[in-house]
Tab-separated table of C-alpha atoms in Angstrom:
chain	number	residue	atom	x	y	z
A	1	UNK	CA	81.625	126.313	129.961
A	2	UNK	CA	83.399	126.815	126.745
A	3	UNK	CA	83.578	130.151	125.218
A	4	UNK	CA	81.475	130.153	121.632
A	5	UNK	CA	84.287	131.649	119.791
A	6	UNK	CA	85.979	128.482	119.876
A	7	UNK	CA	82.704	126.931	118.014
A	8	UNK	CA	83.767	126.967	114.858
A	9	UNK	CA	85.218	124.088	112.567
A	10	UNK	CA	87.579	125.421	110.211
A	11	UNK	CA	90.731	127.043	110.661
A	12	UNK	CA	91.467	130.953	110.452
A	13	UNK	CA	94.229	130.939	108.332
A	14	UNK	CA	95.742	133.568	105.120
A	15	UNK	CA	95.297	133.257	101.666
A	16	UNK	CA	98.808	131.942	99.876
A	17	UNK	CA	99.012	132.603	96.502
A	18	UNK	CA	101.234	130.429	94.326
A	19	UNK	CA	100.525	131.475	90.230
A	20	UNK	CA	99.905	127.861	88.677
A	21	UNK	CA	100.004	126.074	92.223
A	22	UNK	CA	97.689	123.172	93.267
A	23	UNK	CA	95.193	125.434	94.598
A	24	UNK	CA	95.501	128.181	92.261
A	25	UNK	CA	92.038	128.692	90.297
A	26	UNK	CA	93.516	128.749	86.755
A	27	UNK	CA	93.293	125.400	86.705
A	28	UNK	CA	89.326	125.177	87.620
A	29	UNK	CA	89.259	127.931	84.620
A	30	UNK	CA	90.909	125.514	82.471
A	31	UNK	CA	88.404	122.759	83.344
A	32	UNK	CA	85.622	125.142	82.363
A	33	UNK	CA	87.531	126.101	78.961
A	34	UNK	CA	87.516	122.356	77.837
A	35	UNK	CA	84.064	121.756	79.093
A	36	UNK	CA	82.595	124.212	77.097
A	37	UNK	CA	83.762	122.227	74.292
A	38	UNK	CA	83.895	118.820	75.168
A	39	UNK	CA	80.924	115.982	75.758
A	40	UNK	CA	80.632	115.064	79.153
A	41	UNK	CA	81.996	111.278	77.936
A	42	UNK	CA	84.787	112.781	76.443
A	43	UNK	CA	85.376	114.734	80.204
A	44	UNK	CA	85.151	112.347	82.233
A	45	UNK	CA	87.713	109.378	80.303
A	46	UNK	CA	90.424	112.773	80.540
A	47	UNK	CA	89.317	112.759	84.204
A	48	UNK	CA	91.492	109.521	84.154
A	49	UNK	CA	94.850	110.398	83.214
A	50	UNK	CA	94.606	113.652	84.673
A	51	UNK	CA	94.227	112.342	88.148
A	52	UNK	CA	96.558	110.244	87.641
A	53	UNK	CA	98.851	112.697	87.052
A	54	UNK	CA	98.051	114.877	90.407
A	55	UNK	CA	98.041	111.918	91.881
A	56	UNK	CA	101.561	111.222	90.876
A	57	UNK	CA	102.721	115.264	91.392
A	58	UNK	CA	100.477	115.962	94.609
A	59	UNK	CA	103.243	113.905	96.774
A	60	UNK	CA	101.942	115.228	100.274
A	61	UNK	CA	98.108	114.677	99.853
A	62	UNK	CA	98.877	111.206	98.165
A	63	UNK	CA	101.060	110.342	101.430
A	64	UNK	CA	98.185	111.588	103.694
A	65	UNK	CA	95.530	109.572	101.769
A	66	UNK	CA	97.553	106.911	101.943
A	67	UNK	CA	98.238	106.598	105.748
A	68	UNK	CA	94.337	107.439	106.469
A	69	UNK	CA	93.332	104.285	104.269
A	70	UNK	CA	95.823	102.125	105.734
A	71	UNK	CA	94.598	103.085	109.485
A	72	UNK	CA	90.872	102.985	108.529
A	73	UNK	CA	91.365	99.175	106.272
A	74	UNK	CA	93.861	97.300	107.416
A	75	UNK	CA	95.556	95.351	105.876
A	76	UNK	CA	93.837	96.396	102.309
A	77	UNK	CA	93.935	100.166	102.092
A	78	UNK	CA	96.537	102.344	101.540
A	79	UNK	CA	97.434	100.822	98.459
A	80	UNK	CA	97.975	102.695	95.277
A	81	UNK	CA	94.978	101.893	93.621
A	82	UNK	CA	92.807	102.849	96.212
A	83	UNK	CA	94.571	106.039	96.752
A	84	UNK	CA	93.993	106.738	93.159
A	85	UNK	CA	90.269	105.716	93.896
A	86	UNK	CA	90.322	108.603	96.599
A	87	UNK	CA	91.756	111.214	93.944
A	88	UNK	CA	89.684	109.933	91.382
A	89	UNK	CA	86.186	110.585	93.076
A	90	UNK	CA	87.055	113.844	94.194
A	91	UNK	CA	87.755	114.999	90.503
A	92	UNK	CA	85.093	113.547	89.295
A	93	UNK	CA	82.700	115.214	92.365
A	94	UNK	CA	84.602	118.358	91.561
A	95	UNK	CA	83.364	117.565	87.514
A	96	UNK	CA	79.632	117.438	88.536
A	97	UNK	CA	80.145	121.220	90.877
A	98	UNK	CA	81.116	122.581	88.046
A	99	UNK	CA	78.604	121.204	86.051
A	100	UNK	CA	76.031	122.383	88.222
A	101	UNK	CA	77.212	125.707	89.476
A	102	UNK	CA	78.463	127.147	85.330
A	103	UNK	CA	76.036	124.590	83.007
A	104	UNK	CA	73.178	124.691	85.153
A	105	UNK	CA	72.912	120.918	85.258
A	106	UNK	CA	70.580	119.112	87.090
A	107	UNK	CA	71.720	117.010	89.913
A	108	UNK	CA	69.817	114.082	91.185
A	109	UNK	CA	69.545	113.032	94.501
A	110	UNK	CA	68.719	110.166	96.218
A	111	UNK	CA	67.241	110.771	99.825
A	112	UNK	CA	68.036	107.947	102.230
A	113	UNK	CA	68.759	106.634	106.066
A	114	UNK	CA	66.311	106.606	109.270
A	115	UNK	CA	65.413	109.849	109.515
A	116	UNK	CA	63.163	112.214	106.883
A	117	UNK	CA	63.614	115.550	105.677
A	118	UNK	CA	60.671	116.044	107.836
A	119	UNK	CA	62.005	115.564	111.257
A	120	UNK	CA	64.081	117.862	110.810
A	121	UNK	CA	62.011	120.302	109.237
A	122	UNK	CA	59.561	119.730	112.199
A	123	UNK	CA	62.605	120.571	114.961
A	124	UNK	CA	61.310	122.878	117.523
A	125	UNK	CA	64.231	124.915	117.587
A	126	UNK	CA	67.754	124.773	116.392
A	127	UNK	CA	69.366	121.608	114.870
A	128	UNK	CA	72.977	121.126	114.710
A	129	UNK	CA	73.865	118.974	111.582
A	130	UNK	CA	77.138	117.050	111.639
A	131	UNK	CA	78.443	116.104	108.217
A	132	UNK	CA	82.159	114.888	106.432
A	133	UNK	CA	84.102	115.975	103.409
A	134	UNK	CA	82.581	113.248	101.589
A	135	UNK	CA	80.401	113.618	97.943
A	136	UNK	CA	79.510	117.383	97.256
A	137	UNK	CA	79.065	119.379	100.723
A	138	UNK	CA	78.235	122.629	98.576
A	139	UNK	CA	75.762	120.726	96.478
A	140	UNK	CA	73.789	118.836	99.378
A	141	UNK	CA	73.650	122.571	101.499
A	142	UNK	CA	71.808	123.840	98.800
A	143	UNK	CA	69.575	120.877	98.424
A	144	UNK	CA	69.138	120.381	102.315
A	145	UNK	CA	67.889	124.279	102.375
A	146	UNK	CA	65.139	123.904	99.211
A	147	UNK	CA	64.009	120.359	100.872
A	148	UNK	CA	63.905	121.734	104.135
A	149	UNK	CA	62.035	125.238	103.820
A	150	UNK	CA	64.359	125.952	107.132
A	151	UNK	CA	67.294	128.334	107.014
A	152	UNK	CA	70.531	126.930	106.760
A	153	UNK	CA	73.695	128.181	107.869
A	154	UNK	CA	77.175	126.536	106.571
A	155	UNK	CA	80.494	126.675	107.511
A	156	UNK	CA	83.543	127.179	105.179
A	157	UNK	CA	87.180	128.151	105.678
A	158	UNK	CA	88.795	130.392	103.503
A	159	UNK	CA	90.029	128.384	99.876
A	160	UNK	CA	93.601	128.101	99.920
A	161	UNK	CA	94.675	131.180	97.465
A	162	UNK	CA	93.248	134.028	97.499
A	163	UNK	CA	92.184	133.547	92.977
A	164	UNK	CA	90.634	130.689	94.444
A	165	UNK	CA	88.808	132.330	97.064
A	166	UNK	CA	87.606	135.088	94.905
A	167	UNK	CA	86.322	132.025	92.130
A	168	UNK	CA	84.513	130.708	94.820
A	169	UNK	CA	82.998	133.106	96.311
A	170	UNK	CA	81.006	134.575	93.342
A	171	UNK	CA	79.927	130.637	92.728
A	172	UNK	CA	78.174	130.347	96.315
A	173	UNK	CA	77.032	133.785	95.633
A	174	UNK	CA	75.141	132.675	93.230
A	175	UNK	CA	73.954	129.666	94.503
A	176	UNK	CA	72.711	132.111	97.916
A	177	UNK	CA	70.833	133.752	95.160
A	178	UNK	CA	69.520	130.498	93.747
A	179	UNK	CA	68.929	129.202	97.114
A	180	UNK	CA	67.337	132.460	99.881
A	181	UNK	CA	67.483	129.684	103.066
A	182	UNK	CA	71.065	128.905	102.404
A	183	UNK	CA	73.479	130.849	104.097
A	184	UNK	CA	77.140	130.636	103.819
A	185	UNK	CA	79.583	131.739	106.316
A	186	UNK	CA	83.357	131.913	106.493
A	187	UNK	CA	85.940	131.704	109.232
A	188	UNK	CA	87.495	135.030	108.691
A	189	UNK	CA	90.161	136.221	111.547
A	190	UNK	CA	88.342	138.397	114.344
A	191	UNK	CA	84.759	137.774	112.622
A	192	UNK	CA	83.562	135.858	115.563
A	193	UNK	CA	81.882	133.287	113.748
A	194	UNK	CA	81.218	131.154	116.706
A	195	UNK	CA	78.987	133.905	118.558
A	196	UNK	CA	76.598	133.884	115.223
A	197	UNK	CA	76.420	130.654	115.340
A	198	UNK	CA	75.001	130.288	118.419
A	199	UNK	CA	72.940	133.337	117.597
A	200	UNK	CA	71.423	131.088	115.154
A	201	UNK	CA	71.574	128.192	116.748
A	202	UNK	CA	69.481	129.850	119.557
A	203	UNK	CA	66.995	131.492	117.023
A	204	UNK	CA	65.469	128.238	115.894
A	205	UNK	CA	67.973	127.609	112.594
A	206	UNK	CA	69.685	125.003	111.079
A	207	UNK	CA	73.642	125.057	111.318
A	208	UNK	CA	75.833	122.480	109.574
A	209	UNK	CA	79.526	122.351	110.474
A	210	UNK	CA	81.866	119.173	109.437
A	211	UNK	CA	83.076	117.166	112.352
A	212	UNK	CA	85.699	115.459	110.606
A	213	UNK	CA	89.100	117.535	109.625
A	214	UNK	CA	91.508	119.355	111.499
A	215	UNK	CA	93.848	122.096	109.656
A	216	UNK	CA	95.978	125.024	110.368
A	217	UNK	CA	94.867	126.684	113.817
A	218	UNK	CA	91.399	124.479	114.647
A	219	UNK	CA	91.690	123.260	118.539
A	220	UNK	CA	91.912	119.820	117.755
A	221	UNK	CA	90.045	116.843	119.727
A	222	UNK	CA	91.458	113.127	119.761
A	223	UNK	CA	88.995	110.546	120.015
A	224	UNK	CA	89.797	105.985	119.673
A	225	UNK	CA	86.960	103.627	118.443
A	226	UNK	CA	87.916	99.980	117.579
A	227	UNK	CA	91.635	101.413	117.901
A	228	UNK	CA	91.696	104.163	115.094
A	229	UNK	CA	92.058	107.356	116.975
A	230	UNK	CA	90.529	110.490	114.825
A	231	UNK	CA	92.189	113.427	115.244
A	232	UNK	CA	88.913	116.058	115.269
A	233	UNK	CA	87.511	119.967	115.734
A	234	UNK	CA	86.716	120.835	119.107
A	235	UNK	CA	84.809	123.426	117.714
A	236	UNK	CA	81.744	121.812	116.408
A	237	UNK	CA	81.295	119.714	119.853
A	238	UNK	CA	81.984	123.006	121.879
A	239	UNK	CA	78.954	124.820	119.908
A	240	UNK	CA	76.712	121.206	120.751
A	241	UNK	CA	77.978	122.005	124.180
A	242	UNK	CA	77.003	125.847	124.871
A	243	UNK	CA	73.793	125.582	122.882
A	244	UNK	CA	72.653	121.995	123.814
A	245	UNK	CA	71.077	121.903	120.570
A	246	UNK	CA	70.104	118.950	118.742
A	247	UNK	CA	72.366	116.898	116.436
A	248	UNK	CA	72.173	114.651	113.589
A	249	UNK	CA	74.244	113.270	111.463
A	250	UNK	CA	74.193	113.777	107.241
A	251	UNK	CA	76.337	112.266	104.535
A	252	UNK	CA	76.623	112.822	101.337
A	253	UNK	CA	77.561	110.207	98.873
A	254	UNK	CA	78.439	110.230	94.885
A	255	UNK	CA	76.370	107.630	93.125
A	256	UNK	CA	77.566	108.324	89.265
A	257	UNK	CA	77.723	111.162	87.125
A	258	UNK	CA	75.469	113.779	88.779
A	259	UNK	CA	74.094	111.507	91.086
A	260	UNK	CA	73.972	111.592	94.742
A	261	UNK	CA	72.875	110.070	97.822
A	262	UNK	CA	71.731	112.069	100.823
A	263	UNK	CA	72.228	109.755	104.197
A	264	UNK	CA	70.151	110.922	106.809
A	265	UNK	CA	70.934	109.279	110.513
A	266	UNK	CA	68.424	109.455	113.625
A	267	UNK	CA	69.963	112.233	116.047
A	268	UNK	CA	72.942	110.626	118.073
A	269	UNK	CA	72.192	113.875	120.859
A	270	UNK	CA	68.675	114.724	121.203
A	271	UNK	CA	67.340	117.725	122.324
A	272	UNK	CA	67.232	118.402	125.945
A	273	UNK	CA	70.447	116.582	126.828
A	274	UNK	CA	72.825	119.384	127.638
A	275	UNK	CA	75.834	117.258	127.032
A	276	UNK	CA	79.535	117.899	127.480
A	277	UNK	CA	81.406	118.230	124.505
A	278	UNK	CA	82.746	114.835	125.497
A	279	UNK	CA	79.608	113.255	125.449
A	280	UNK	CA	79.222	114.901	121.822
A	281	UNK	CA	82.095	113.201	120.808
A	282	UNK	CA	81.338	110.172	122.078
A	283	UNK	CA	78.152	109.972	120.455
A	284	UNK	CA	79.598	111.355	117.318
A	285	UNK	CA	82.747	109.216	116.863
A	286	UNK	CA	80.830	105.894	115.978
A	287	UNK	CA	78.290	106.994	113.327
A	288	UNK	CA	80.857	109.207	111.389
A	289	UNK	CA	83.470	106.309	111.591
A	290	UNK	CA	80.931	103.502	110.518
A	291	UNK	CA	79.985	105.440	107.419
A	292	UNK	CA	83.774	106.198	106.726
A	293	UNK	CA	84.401	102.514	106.730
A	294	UNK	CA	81.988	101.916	104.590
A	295	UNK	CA	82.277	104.707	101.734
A	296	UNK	CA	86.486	105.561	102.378
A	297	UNK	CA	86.667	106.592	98.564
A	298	UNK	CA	84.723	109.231	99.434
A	299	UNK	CA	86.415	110.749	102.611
A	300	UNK	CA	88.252	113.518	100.408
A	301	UNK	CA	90.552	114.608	103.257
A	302	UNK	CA	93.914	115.348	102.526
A	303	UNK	CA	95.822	115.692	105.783
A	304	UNK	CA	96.315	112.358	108.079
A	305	UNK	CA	93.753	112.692	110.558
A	306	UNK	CA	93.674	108.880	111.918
A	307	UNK	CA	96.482	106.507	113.669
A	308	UNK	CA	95.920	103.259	114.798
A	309	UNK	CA	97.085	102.280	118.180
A	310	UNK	CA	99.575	99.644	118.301
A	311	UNK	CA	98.346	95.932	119.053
């Protein structure tokens, strides 16, 4: 059996700080500057040329957007316009976090797909939730724990500079404090992250990991469906594996400005199974990639995680 320090989804990886770098957090401190003074309208058309812009300078994530549309739409995606479609909604997801999280705006959310809040709130036991980087992760954890009156445990890797990190960490903070059944965990080196999770796991809770992106040092998993082979964590299917909990599948989708849609799917392992990790990824692979297919604009993963297998 698989050893549950391997059961985590994000990579264990050090800060790198570059001053005025993509991922340096003067630039979210500049968003919040002009959104102090500007109308939301006003915002959002800047949104525009602004992503354009990063979309222009960010050469590597463009490339890797690029060669995951045109594996997941052949022959239509990949093109330039839908790449700027990718960039687009994740600034303007990225809008409404900050919205939320420093202007205390309301979100609104749309709860959808065959399976209720309910079931899972009924669960006699642990539930492992499989989700994508699609819509507002942060957003929907914090909704999912108020709807669900269950504790909920989520996994993040470190932010990419260490400004960043420190930006982001009193924001979730704060929404832990908002929020007492959310419960946010990071992949630190040597904090053995996948032993607490099947700590919780075990002790009846909910624990949502994202069973889409592989970065830095995650053990990686390949998996083919209609052709398009994902390249995903081990870690997440490993931790269905050991604990033979439960598993469901949530997405979360931007409907307009502050709007969202949480999909709900029926569980593709059920409880009492006991299945391989293969088996997990099996039953995995075909619900994640139908509801990439469907909502693509909203995968926001930067790395190229898909190849098609020649004809």
């Amino acid at each position: 059996m698989p050893s549950p320090e391997t059961a985590t989804n994000e990579p264990q990886e050090r800060h790198v700080d570059a001053h005025f770098g993509l991922h340096d957090a003067t630039w979210t401190r500049v968003m919040l500057f002009f959104m102090r003074l500007l109308p939301k309208r006003l915002v959002i058309a800047l949104a525009y040329p602004v992503t354009a812009v990063i979309c222009l300078l960010a050469v590597p994530q463009r490339e890797a957007v690029r060669k995951n549309l045109a594996t997941l739409l052949p022959p239509r995606g990949g093109g330039a316009r839908a790449v700027f479609r990718v960039f687009l909604q994740f600034a303007l997801t990225y809008l409404d976090r900050l919205w939320h999280l420093h202007f205390n705006q309301e979100v609104r959310w749309e709860i959808g797909g065959g399976t209720g809040l309910e079931t899972l709130r009924n669960e006699n036991g642990g539930v492992l939730v499989f989700t994508v980087h699609s819509g507002n992760y942060d957003l929907g954890a914090a909704l999912f724990a108020r709807k669900s009156g269950r504790a909920i445990h989520t996994v993040r890797r470190p932010e990419a500079s260490a400004s960043l990190q420190k930006l982001r960490a009193q924001e979730l903070r704060e929404e832990e404090r908002r929020e007492p059944h959310l419960h946010i965990h990071y992949n630190e080196p040597g904090g053995h992250l996948g032993m607490e999770l099947c700590r919780r796991l075990l002790a009846g809770e909910i624990v949502c990991v994202q069973g889409d992106r592989v970065v830095g040092d995650v053990a990686p998993s390949l998996h083919t469906i209609n052709g398009v082979t994902y390249l995903i964590p081990r870690g997440p299917l490993v931790l269905a594996e050991v604990t033979g909990a439960p598993c469901y599948p949530v997405f979360l989708t931007r409907t307009g400005l502050l709007s969202y849609r949480i999909e709900l799917g029926s569980a593709f392992i059920e409880r009492g199974r006991k299945p391989k990790a293969a088996d997990v990824a099996a039953a995995w692979l075909p619900v994640m990639h139908d509801f990439l297919v469907r909502h693509w604009d909203q995968w926001f993963v930067f790395e190229p995680l898909v190849t098609r297998d020649p004809a």
